[in-house]
PDB file of C-alpha atoms in Angstrom:
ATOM      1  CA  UNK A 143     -10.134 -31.080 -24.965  1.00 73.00           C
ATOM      2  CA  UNK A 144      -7.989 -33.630 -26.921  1.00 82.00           C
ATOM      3  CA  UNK A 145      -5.238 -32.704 -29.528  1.00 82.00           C
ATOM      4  CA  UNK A 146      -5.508 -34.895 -32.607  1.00 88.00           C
ATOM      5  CA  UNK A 147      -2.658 -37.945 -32.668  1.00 87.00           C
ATOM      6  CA  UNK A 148       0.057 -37.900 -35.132  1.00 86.00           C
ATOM      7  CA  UNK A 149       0.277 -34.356 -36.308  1.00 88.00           C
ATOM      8  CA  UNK A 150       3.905 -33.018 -37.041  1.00 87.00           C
ATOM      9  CA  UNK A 151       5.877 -31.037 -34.715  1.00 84.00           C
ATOM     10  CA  UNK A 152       6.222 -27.648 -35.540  1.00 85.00           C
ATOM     11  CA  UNK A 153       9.819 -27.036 -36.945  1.00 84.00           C
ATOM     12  CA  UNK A 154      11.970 -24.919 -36.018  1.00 84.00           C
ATOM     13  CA  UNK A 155       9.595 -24.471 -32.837  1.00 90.00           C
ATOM     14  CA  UNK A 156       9.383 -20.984 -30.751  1.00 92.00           C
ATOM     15  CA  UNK A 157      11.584 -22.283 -28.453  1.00 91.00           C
ATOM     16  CA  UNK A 158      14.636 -23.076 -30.566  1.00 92.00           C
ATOM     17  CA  UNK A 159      14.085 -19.885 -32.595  1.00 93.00           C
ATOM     18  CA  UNK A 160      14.770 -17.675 -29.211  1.00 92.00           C
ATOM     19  CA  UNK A 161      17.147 -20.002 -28.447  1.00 91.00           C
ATOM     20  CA  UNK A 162      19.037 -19.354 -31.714  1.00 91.00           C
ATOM     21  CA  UNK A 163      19.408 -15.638 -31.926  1.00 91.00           C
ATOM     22  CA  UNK A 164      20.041 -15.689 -27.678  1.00 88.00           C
ATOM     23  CA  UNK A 165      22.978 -18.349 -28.850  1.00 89.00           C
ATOM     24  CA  UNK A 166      24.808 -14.857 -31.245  1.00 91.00           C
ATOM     25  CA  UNK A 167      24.958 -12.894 -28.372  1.00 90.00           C
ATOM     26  CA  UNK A 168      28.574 -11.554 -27.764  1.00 91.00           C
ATOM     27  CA  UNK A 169      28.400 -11.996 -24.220  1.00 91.00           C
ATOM     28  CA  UNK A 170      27.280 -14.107 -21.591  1.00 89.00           C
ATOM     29  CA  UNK A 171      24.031 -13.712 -20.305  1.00 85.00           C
ATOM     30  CA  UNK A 172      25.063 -15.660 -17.058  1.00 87.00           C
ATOM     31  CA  UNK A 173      27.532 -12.776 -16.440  1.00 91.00           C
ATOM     32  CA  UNK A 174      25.171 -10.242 -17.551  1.00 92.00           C
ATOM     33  CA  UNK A 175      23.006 -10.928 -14.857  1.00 91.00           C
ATOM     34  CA  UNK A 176      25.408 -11.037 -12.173  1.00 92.00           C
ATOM     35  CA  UNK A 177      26.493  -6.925 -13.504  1.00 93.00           C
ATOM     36  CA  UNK A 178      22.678  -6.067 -13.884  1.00 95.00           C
ATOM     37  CA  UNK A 179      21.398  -8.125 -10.476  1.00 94.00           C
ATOM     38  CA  UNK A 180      23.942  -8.149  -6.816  1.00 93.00           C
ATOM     39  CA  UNK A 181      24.683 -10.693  -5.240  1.00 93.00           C
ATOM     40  CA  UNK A 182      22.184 -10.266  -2.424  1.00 94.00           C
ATOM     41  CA  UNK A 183      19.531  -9.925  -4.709  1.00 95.00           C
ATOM     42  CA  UNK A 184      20.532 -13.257  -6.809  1.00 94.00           C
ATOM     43  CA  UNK A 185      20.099 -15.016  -3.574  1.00 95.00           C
ATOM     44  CA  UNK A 186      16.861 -13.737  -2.092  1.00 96.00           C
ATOM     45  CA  UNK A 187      15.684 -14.382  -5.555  1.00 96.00           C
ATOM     46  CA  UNK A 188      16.594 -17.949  -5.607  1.00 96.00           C
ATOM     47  CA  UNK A 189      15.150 -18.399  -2.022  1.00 97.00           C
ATOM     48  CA  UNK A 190      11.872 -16.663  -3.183  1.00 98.00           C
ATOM     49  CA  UNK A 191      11.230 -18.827  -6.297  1.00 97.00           C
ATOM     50  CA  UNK A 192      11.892 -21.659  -4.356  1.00 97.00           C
ATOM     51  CA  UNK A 193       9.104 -21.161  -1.493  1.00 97.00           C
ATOM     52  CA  UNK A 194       6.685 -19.587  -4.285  1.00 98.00           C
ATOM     53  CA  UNK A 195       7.446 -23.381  -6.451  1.00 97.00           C
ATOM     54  CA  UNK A 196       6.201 -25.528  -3.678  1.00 97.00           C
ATOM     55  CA  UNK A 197       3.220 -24.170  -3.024  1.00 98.00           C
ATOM     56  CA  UNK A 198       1.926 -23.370  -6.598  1.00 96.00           C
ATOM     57  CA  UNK A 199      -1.996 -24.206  -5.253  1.00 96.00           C
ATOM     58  CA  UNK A 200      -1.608 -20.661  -3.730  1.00 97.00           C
ATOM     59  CA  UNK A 201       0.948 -19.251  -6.174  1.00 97.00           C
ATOM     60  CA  UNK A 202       0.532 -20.439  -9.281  1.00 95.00           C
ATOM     61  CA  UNK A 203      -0.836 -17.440 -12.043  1.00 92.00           C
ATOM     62  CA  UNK A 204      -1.684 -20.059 -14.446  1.00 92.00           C
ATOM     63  CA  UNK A 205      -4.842 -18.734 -14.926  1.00 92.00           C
ATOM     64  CA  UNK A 206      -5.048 -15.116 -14.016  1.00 91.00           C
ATOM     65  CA  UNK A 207      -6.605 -13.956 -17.507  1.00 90.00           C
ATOM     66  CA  UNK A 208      -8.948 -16.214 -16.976  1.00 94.00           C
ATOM     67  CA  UNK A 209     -10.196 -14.507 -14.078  1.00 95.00           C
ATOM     68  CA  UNK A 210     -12.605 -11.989 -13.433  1.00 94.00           C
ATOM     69  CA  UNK A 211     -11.950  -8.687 -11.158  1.00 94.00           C
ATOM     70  CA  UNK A 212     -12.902 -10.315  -7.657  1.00 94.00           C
ATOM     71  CA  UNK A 213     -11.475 -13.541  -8.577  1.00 96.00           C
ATOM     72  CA  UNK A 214      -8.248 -11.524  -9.276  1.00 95.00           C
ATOM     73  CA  UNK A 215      -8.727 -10.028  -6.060  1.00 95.00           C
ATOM     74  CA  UNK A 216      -9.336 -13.149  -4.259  1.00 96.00           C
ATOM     75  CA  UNK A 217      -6.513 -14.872  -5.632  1.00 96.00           C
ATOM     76  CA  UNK A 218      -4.249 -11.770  -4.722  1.00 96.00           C
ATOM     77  CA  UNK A 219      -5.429 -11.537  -1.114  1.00 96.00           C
ATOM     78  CA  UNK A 220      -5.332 -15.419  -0.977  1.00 97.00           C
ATOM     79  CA  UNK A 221      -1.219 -15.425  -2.179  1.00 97.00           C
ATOM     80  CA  UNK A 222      -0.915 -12.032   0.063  1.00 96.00           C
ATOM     81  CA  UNK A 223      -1.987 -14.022   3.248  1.00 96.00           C
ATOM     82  CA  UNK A 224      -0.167 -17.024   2.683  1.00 98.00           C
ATOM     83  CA  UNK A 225       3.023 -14.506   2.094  1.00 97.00           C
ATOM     84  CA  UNK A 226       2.433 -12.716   5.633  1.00 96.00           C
ATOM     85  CA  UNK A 227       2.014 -16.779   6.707  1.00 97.00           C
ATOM     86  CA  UNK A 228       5.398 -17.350   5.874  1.00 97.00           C
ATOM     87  CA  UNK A 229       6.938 -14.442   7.243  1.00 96.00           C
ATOM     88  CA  UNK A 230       5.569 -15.179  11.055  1.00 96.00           C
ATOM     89  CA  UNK A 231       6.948 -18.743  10.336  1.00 97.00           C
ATOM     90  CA  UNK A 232      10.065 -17.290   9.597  1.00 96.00           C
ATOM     91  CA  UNK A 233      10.699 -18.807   6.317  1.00 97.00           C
ATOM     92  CA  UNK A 234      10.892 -15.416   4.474  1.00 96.00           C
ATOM     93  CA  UNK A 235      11.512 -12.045   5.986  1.00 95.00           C
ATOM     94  CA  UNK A 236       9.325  -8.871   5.312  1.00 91.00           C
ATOM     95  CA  UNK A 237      12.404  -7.714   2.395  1.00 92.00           C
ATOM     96  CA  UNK A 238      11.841 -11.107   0.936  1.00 95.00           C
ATOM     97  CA  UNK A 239       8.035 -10.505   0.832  1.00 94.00           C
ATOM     98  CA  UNK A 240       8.637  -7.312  -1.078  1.00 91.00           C
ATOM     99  CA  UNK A 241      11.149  -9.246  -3.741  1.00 94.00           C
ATOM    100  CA  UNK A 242       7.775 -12.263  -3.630  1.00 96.00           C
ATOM    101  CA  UNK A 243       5.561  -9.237  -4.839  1.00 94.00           C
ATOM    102  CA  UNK A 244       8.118  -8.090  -7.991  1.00 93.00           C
ATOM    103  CA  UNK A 245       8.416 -12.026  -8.462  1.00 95.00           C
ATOM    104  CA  UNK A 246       4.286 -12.632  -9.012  1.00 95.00           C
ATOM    105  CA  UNK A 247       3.961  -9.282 -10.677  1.00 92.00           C
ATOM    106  CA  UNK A 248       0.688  -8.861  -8.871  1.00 91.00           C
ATOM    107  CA  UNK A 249      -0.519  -5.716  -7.057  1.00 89.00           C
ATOM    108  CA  UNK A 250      -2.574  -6.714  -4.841  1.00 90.00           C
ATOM    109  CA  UNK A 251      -4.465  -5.159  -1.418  1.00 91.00           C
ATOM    110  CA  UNK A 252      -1.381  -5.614   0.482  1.00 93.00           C
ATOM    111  CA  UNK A 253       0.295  -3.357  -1.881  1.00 89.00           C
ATOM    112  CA  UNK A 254       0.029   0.191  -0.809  1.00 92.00           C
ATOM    113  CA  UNK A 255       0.145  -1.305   3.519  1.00 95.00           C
ATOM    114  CA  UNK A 256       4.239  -2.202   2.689  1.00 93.00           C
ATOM    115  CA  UNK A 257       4.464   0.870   0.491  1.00 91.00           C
ATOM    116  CA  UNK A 258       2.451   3.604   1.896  1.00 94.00           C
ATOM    117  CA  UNK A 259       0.873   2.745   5.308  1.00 96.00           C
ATOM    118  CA  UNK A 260       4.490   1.513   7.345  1.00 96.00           C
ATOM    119  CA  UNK A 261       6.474   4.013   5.608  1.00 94.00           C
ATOM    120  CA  UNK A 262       4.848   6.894   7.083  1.00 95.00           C
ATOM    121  CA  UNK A 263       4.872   5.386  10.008  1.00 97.00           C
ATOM    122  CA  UNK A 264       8.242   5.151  10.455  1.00 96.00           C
ATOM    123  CA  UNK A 265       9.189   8.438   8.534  1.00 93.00           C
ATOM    124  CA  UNK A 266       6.469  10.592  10.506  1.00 95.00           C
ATOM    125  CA  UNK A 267       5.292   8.764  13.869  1.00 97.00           C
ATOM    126  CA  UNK A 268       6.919   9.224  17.327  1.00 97.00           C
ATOM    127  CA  UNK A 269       8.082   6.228  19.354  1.00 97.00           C
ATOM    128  CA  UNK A 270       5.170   6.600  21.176  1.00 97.00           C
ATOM    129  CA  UNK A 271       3.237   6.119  18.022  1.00 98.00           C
ATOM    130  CA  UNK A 272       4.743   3.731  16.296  1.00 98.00           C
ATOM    131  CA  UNK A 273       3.826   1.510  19.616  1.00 98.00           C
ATOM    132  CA  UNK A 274       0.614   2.058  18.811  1.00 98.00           C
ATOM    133  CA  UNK A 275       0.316   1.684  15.219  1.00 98.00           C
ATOM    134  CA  UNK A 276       3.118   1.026  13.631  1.00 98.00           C
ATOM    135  CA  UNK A 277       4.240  -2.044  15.436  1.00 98.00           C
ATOM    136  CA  UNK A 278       0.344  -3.827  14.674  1.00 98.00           C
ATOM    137  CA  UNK A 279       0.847  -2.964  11.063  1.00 97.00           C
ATOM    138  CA  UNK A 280       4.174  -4.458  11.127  1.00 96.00           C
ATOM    139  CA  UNK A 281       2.402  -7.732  12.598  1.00 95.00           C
ATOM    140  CA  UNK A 282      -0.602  -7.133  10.078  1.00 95.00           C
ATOM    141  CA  UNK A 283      -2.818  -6.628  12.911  1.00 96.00           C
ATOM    142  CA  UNK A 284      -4.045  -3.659  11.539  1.00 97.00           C
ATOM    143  CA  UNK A 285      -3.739  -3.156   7.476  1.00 97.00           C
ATOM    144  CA  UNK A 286      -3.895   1.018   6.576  1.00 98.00           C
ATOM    145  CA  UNK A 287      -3.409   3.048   3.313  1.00 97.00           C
ATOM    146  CA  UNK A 288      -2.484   5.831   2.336  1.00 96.00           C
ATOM    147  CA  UNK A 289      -5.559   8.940   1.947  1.00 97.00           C
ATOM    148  CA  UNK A 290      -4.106  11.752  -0.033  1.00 95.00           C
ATOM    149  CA  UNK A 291      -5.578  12.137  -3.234  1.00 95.00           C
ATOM    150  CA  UNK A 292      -9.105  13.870  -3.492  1.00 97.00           C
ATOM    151  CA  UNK A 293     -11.381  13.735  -6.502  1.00 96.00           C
ATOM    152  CA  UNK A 294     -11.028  17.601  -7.493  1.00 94.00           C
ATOM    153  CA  UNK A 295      -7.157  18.020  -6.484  1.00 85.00           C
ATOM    154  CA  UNK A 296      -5.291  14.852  -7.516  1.00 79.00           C
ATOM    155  CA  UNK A 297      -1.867  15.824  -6.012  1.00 76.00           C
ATOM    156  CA  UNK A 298      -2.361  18.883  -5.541  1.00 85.00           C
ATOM    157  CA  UNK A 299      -1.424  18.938  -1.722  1.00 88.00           C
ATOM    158  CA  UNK A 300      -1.576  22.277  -1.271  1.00 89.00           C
ATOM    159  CA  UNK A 301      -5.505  22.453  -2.275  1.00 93.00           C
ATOM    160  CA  UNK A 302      -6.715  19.652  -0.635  1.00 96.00           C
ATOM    161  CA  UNK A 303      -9.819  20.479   0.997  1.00 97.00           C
ATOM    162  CA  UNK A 304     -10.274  17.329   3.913  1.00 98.00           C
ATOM    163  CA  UNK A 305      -9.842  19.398   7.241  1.00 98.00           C
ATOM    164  CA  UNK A 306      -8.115  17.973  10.550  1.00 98.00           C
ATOM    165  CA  UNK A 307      -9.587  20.563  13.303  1.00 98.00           C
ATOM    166  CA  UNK A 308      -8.606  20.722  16.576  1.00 98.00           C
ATOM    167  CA  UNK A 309     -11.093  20.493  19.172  1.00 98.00           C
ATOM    168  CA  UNK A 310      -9.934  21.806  22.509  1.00 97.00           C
ATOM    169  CA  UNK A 311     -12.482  21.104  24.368  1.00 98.00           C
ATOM    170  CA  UNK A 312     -12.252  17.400  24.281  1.00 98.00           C
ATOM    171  CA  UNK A 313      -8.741  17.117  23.050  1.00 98.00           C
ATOM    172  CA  UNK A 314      -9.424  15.823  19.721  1.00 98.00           C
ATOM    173  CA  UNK A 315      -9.084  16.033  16.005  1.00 98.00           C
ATOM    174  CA  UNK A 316     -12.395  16.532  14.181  1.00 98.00           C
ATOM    175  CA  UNK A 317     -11.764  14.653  10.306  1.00 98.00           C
ATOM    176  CA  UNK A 318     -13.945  15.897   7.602  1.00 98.00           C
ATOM    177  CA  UNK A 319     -15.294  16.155   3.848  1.00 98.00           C
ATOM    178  CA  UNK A 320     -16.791  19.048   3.637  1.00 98.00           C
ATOM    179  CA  UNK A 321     -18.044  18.929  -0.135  1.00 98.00           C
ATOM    180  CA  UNK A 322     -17.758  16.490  -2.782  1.00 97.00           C
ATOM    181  CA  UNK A 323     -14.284  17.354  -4.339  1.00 97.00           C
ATOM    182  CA  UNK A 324     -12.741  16.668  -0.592  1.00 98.00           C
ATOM    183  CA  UNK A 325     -13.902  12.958  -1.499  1.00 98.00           C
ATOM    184  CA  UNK A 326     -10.217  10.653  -0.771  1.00 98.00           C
ATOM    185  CA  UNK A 327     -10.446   9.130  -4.356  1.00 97.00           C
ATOM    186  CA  UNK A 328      -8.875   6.393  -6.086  1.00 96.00           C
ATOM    187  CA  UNK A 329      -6.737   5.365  -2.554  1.00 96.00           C
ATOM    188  CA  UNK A 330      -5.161   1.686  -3.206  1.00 95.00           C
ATOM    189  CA  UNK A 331      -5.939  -0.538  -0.388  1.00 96.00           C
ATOM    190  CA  UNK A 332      -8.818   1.157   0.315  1.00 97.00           C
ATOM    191  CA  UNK A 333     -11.656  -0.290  -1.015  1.00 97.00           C
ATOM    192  CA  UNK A 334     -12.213  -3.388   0.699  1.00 96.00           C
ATOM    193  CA  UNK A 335      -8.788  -3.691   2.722  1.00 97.00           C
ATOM    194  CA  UNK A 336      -7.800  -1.159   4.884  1.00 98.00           C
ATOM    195  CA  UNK A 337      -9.284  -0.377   8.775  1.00 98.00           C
ATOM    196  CA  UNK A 338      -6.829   2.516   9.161  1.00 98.00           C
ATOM    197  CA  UNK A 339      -5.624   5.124   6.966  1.00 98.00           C
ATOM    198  CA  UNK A 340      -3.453   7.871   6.855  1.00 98.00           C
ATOM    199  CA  UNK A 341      -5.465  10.866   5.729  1.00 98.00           C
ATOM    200  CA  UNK A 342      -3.854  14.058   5.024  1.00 96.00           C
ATOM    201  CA  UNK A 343      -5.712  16.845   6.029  1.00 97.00           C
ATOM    202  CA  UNK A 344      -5.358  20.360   6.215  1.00 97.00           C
ATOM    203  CA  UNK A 345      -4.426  20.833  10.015  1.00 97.00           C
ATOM    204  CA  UNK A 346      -6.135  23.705  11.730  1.00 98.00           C
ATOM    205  CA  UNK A 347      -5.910  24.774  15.259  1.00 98.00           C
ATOM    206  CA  UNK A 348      -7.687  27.514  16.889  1.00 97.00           C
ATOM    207  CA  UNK A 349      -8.770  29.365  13.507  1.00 97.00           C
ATOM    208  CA  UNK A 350      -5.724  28.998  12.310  1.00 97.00           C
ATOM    209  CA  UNK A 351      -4.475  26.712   9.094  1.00 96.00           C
ATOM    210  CA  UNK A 352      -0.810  25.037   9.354  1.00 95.00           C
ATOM    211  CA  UNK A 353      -0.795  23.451   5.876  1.00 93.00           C
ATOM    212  CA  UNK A 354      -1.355  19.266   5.257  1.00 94.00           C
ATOM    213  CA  UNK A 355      -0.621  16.576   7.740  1.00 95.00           C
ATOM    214  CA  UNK A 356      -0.939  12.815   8.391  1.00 96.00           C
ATOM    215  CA  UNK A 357      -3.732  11.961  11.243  1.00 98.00           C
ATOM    216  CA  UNK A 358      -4.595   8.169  10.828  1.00 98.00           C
ATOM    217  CA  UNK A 359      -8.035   7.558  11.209  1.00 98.00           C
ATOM    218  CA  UNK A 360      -9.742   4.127  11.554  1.00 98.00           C
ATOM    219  CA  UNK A 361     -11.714   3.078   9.239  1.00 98.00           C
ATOM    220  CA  UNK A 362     -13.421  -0.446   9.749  1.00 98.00           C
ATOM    221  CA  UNK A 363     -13.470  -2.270  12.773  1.00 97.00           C
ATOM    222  CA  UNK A 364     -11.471  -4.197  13.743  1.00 92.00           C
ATOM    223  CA  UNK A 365     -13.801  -6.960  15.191  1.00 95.00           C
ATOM    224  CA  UNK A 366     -16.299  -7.023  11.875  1.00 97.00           C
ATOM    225  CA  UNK A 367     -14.656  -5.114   9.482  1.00 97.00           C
ATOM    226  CA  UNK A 368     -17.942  -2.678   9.059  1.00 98.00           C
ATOM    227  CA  UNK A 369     -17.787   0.940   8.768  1.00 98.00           C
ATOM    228  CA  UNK A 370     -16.919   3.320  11.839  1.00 98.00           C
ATOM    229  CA  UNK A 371     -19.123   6.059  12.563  1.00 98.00           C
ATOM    230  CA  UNK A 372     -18.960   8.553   9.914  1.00 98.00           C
ATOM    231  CA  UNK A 373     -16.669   6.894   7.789  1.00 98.00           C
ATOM    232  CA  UNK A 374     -18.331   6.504   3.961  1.00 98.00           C
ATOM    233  CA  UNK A 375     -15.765   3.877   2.032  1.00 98.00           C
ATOM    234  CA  UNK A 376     -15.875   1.973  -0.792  1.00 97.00           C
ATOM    235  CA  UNK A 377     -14.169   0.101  -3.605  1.00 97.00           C
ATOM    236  CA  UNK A 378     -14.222   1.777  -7.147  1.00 96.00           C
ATOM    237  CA  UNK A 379     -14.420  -1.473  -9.526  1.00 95.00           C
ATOM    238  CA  UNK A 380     -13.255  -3.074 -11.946  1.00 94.00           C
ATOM    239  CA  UNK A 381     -10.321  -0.531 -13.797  1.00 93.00           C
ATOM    240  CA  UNK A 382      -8.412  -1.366 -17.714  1.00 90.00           C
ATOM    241  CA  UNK A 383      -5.640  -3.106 -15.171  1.00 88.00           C
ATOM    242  CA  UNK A 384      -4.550  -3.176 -11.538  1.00 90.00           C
ATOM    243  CA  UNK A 385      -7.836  -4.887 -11.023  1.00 93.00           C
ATOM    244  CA  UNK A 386      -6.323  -7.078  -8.412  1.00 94.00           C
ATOM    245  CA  UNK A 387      -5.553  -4.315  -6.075  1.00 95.00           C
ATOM    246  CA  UNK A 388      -8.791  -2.558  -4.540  1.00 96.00           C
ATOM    247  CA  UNK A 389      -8.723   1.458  -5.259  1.00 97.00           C
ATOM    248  CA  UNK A 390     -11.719   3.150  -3.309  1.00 97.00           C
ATOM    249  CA  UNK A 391     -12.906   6.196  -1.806  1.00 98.00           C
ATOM    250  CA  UNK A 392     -13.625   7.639   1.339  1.00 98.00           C
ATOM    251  CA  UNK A 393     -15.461  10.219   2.881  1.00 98.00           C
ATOM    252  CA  UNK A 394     -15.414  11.747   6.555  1.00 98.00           C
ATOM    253  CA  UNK A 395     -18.557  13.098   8.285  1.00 98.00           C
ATOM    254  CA  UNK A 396     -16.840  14.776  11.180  1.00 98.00           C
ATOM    255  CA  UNK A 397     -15.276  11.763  12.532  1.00 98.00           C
ATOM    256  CA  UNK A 398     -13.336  12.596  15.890  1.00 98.00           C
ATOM    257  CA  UNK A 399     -10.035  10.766  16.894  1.00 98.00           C
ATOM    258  CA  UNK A 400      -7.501  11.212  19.804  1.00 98.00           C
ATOM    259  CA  UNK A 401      -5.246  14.695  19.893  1.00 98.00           C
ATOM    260  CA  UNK A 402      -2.153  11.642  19.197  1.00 97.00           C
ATOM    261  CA  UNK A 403      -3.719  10.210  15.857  1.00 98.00           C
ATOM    262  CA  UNK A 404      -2.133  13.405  14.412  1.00 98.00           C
ATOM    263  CA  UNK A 405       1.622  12.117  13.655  1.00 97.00           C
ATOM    264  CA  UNK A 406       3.895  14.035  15.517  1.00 96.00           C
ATOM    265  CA  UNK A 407       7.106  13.457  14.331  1.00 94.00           C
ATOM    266  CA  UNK A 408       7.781  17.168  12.500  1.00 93.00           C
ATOM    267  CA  UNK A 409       5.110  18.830  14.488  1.00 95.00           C
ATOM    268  CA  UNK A 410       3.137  19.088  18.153  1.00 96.00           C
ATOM    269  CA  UNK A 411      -0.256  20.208  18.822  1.00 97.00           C
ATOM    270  CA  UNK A 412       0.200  20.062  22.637  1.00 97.00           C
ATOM    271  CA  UNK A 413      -3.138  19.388  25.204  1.00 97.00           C
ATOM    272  CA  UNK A 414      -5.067  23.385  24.874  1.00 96.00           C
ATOM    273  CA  UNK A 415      -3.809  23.700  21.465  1.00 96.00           C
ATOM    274  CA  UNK A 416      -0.059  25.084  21.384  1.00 97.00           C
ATOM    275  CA  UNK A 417       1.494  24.199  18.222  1.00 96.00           C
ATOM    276  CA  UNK A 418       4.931  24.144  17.829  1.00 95.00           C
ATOM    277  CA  UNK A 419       7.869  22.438  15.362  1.00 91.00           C
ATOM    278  CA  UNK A 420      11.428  21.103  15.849  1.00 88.00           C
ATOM    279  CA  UNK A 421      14.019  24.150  14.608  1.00 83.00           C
ATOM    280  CA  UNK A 422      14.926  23.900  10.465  1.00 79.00           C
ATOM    281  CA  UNK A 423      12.395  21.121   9.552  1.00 77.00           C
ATOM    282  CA  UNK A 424      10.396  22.101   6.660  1.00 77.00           C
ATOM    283  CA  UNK A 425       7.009  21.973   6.577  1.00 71.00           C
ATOM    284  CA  UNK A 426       6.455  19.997   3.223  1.00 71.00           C
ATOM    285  CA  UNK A 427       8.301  17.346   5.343  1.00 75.00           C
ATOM    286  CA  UNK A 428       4.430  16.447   6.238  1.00 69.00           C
ATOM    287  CA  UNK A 429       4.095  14.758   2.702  1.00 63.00           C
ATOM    288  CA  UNK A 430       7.298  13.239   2.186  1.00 69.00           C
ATOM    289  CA  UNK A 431       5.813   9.583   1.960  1.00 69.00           C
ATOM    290  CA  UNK A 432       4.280  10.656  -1.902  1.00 67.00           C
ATOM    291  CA  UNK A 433       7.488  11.896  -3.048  1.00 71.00           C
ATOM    292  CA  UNK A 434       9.472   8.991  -1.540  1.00 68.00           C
ATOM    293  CA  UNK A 435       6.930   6.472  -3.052  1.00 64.00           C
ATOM    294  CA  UNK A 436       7.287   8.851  -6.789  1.00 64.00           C
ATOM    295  CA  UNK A 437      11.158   7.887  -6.472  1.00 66.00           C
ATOM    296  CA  UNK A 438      10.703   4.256  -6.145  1.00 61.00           C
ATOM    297  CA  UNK A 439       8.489   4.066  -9.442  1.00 53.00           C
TER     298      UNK A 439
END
């Protein structure tokens, strides 16, 4: 496309309207920023900007509404890699990756890993536990999400139907759908992401129900990225916005995994079965990841 030669400028332009009115304010907008925005934050902003301007092949959004949903998706994973990239080169650190994702304004597949996934981990996992998963999703070894909302409950904790049973006699947990409103539903990082979630379930052991809990559960393996056994996933398409980030659902046909996927932090289902709690910890403790994540919104 070429723009026809000699036409007039546009005057006053845009530009030197905004910069008009901005010119009355009663108060420097310099200084404003320093009250509104610490110190700390000024600077990891300024480093951030920085590393996102040299690479703008990867960074650039120049022409994101140009885009379709899985070129929106590709582009997010693409700047989400290159991100994780930097971090194990140690030119940003994993708090600077969170400020890079406020900077691009882009919620992408990563999203929900950093938000959801780790912070349960830490919040619900013994050390033992966070050996085993936590310190691979720290490393991005293994990318998870967060499996709480069902098609007929929303947040309804409480009613969710997905069942974590017990299974003495091979010391496992037995994961499961059992109808169609038990369906994990609209799950961010789920649709085409994630190879482990954390599914909350309603635990029961020995006949007996003990309320929700967090079991992770693989997902996809690790070696293909296809399907376990049992698991049915999938991405939910193309959504009026937040199309870069992959919201899908999941359903478990009886899909066993070790007594320790069960987190184990607030409660213990010992080998045989005995269940038992640390003294004054709430139960609802179980789903604290939702409400911390409601808080940060």
């Amino acid at each position: 496309m070429q723009i026809p030669k000699g036409l007039e400028p546009m005057t006053p332009s845009t530009a030197d309207t905004l910069q008009a009115e901005r010119s009355k304010a009663g108060f420097s907008v310099a200084e404003m920023n320093e009250f509104i925005v610490d110190a700390e934050m000024r600077q990891q902003l300024a480093k951030v900007e920085a590393v996102l301007a040299a690479e703008p092949e990867t960074f650039s959004q120049r022409d994101t509404y140009f885009m379709g949903r899985t070129e929106k998706m590709e582009h997010a994973l693409k700047m989400g890699r290159r991100l994780i990239e930097l971090m194990k080169a140690g030119r940003l650190t994993s708090d600077e990756i969170s400020v890079a994702d406020m900077v691009l304004d882009v919620n992408g597949p990563f999203g929900l890993h950093r938000a959801m996934f780790i912070p349960t981990l830490q919040q619900q996992a013994t050390a033992a536990q966070q050996e085993r998963f936590l310190k691979p999703a720290l490393d991005y070894r293994i990318l998870g999400c967060y499996a709480q909302t069902e098609i007929g409950h929303g947040s309804n904790v409480q009613g969710l139907e997905t069942t974590c049973t017990y299974v003495a006699e091979t010391d496992e947990f037995e994961v499961h759908t059992p109808n169609i409103r038990a369906c994990k539903w609209w799950i961010g990082s789920l649709g085409v992401t994630a190879t482990h979630a954390v599914v909350m379930a309603q635990l029961v052991v020995a006949g007996r129900a003990h309320g929700p809990h967090a079991v992770v559960v693989p997902l996809r393996s690790e070696r293909d990225h296809a399907p376990l056994a049992g698991v049915t996933v999938g991405d939910l398409g193309p959504k009026f916005g937040f199309n870069a980030m992959d919201n899908g659902f999941l359903l478990l046909d009886r899909v066993r995994v070790p007594r320790d996927n069960l987190l184990q932090r607030y409660i213990t289902v010992a080998r045989g079965g005995a269940v038992s709690r640390p003294a004054g910890v709430d139960p609802k403790v179980a789903y604290g990841t939702m409400v911390y994540v409601r808080t940060q919104i």
